[in-house]
PDB file of C-alpha atoms in Angstrom:
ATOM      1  CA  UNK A  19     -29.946 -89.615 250.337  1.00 75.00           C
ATOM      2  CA  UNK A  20     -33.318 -89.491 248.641  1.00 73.00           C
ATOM      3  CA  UNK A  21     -33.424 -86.029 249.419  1.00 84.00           C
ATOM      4  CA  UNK A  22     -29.840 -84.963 247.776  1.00 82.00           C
ATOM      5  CA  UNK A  23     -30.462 -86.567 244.416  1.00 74.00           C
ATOM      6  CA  UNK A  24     -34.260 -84.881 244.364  1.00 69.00           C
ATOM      7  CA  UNK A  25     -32.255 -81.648 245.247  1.00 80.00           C
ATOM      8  CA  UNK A  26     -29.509 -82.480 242.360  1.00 80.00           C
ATOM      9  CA  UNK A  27     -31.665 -83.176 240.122  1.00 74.00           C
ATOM     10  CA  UNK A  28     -32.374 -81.361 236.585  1.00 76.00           C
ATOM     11  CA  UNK A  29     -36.205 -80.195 236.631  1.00 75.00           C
ATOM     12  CA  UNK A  30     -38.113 -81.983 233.894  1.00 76.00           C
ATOM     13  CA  UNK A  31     -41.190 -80.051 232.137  1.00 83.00           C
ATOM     14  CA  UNK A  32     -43.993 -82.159 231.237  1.00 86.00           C
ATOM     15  CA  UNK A  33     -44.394 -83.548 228.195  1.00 91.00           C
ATOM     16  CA  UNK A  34     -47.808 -83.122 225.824  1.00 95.00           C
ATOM     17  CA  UNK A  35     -48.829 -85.972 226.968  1.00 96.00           C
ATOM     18  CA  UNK A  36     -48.372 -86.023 230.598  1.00 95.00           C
ATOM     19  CA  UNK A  37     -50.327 -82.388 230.909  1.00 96.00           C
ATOM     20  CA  UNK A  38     -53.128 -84.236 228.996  1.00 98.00           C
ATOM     21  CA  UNK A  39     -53.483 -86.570 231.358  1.00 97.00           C
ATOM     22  CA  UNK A  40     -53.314 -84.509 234.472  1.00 97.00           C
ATOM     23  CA  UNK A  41     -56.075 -82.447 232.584  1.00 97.00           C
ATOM     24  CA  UNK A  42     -58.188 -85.543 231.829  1.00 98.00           C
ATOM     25  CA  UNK A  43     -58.018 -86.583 235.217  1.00 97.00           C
ATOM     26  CA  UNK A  44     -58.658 -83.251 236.689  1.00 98.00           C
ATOM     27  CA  UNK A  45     -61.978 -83.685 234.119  1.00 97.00           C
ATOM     28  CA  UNK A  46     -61.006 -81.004 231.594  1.00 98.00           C
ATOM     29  CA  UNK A  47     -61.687 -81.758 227.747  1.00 97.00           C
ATOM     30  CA  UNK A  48     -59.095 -82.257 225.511  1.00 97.00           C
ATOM     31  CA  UNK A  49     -58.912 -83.791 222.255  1.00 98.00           C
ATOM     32  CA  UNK A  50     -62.076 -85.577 221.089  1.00 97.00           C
ATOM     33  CA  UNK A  51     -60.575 -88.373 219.450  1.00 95.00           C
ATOM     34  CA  UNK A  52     -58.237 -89.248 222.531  1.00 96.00           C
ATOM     35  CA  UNK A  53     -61.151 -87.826 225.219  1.00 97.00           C
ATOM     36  CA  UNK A  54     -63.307 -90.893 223.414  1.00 95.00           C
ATOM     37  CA  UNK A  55     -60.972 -93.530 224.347  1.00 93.00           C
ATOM     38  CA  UNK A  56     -60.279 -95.131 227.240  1.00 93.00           C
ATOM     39  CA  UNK A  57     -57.197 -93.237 228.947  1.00 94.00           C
ATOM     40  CA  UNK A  58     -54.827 -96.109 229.419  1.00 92.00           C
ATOM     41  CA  UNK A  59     -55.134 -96.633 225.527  1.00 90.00           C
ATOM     42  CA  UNK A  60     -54.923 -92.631 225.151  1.00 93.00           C
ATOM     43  CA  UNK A  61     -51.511 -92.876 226.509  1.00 95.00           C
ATOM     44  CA  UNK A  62     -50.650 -96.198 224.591  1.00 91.00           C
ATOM     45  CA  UNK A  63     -51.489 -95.023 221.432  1.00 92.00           C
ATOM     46  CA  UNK A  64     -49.482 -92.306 221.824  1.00 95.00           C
ATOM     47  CA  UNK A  65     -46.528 -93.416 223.482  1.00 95.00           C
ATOM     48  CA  UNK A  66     -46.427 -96.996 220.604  1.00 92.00           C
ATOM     49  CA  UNK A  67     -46.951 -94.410 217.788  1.00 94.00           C
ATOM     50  CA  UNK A  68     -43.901 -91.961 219.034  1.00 96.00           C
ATOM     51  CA  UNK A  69     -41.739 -94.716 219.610  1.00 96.00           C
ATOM     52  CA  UNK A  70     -42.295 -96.203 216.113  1.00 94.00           C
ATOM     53  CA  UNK A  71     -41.880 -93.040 214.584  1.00 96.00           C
ATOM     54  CA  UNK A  72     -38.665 -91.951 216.542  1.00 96.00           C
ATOM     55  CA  UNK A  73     -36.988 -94.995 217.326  1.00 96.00           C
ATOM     56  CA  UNK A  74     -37.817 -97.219 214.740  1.00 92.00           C
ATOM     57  CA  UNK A  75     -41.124-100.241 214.328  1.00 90.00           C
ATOM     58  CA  UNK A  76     -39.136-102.648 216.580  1.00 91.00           C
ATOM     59  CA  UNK A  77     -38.339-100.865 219.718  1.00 94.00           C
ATOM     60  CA  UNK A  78     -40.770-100.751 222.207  1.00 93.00           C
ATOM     61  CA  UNK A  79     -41.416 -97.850 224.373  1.00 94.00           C
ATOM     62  CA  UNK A  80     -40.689 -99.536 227.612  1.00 95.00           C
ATOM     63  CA  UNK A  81     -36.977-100.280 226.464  1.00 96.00           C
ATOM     64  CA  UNK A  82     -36.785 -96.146 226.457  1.00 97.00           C
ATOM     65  CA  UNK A  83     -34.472 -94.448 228.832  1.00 95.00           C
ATOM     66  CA  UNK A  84     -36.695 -91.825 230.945  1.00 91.00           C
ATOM     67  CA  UNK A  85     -35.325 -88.819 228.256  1.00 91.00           C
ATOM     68  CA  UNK A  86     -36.108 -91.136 225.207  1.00 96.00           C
ATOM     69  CA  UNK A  87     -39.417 -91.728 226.690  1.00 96.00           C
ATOM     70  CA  UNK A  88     -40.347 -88.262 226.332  1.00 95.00           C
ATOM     71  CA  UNK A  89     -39.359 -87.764 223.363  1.00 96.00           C
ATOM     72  CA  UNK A  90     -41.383 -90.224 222.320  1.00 97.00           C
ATOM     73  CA  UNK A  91     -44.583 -89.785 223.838  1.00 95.00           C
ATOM     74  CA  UNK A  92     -43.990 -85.898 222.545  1.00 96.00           C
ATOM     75  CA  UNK A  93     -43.633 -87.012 219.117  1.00 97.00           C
ATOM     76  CA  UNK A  94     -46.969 -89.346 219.364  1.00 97.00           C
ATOM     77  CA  UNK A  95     -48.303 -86.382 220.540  1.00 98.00           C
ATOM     78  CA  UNK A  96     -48.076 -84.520 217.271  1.00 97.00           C
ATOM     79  CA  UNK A  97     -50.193 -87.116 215.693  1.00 98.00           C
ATOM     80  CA  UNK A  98     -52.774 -88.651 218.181  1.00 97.00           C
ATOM     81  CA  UNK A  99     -54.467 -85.190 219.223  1.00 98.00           C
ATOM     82  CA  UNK A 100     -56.374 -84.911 215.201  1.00 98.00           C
ATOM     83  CA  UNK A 101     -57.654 -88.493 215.747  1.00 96.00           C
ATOM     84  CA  UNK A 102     -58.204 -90.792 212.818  1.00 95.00           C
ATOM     85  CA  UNK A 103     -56.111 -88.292 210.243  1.00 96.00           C
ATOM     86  CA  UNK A 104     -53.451 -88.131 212.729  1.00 97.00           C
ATOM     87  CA  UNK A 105     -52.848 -91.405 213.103  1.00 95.00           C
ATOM     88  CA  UNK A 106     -53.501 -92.329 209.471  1.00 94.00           C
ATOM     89  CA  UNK A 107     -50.492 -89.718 209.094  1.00 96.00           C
ATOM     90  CA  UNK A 108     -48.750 -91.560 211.213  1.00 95.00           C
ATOM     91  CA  UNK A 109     -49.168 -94.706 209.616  1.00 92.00           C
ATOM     92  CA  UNK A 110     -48.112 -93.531 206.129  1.00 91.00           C
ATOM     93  CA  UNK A 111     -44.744 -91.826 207.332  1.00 93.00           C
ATOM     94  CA  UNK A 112     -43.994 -95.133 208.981  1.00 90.00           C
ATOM     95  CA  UNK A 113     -44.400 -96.825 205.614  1.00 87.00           C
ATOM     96  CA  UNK A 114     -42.507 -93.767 203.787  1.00 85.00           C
ATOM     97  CA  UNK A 115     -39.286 -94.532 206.293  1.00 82.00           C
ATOM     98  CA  UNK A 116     -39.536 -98.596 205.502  1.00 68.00           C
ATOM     99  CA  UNK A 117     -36.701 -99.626 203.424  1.00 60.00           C
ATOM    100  CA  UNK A 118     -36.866-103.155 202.773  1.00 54.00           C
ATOM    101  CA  UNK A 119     -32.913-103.745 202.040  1.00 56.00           C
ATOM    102  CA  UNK A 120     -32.703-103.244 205.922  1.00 55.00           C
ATOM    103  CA  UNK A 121     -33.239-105.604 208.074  1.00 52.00           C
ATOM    104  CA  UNK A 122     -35.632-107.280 208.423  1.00 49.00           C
ATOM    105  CA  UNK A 123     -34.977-107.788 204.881  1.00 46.00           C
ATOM    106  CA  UNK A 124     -38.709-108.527 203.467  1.00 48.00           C
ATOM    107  CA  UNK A 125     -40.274-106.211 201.174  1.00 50.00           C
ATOM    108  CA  UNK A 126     -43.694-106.471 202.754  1.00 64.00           C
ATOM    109  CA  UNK A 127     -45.790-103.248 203.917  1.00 66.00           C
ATOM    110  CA  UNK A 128     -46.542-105.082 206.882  1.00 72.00           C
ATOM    111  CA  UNK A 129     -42.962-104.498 208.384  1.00 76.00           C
ATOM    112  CA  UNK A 130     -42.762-100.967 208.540  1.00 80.00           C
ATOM    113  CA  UNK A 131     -45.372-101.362 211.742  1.00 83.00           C
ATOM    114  CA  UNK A 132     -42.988-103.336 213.795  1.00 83.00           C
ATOM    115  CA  UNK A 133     -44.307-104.039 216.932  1.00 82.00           C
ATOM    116  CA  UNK A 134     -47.639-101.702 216.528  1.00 82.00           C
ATOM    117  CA  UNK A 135     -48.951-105.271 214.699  1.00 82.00           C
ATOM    118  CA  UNK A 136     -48.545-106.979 218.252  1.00 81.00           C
ATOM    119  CA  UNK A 137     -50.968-104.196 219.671  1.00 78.00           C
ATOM    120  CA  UNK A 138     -53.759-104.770 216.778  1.00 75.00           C
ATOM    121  CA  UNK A 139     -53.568-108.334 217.230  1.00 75.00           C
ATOM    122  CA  UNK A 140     -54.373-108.011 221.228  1.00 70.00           C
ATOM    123  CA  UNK A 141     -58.271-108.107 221.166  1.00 64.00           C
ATOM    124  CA  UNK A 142     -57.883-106.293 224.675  1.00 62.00           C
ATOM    125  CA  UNK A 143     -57.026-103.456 222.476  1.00 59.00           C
ATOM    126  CA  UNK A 144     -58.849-100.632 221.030  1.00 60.00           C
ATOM    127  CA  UNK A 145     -60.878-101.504 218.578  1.00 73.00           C
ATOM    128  CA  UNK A 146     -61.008 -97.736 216.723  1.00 79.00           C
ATOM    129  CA  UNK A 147     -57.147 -98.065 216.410  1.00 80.00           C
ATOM    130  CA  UNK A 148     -57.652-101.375 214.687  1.00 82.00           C
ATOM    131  CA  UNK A 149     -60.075-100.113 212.535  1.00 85.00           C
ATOM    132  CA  UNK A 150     -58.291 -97.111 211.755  1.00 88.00           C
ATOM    133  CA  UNK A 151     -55.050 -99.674 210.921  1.00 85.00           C
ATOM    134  CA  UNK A 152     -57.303-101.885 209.034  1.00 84.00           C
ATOM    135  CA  UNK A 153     -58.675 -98.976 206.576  1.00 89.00           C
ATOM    136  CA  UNK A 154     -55.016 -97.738 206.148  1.00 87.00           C
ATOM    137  CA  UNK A 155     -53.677-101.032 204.961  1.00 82.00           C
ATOM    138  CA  UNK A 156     -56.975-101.398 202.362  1.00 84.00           C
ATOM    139  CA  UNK A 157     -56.790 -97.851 201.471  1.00 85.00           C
ATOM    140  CA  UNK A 158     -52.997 -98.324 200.126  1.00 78.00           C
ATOM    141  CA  UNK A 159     -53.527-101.784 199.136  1.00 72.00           C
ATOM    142  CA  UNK A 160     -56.025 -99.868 196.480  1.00 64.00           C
ATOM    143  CA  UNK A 161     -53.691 -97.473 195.448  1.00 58.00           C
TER     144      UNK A 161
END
């Protein structure tokens, strides 16, 4: 049975992210920003950032059908390879798309992150992406 539904199924190409893993493993260099971190948070980072972006702040990437999933990670993708400007790009789009007469209705900057606040408030979690949140919020706080 296994075998029929391997045999009926649609081939998949790899996302962005999946070849940059199989090339990080296999110990080729990618992206300096992402090389620098520790690969599970490479592909969190990533996959949190796409979802957000995508989907909206409050779904999380794990709720993803297997086809939503990849579009996510590929949309993190676009950001997480230039590092710190990438993801500060990132951040400010999600802020852009925030309208505070949906729900939840509060007009606060803080909800356009959604979930990505749960991940910054894990200290298990990178500390660069912290920092990089961190100098985001007090860089529009100033403007």
């Amino acid at each position: 049975m296994l075998r029929e539904i391997a045999r009926n199924a649609e081939p998949c190409s790899a996302s962005p992210l999946q070849a940059y893993i199989t090339d990080r493993i296999a110990g080729r260099p990618g992206p300096a920003w992402l090389d620098g971190q520790p690969l599970e948070r490479a592909i969190r980072v990533t996959e949190i950032l796409g979802t957000a972006l995508e989907f909206g702040p409050y779904v999380t990437f794990e709720d993803l059908s297997f086809s939503e999933r990849h579009v996510a990670d590929t949309c993190g993708w676009t950001y997480t390879p230039k590092g710190e400007t990438g993801i500060r790009r990132a951040f400010r789009i999600l802020e852009a798309s925030h309208n505070p007469k949906q729900p939840p209705a509060r007009g606060d900057k803080w909800v356009a992150f959604g979930l990505l606040l749960d991940e910054f408030q894990n200290p298990a979690q990178s500390s660069s992406l912290r920092r990089i949140f961190e100098e985001h919020i007090a860089s529009t706080a100033e403007s």
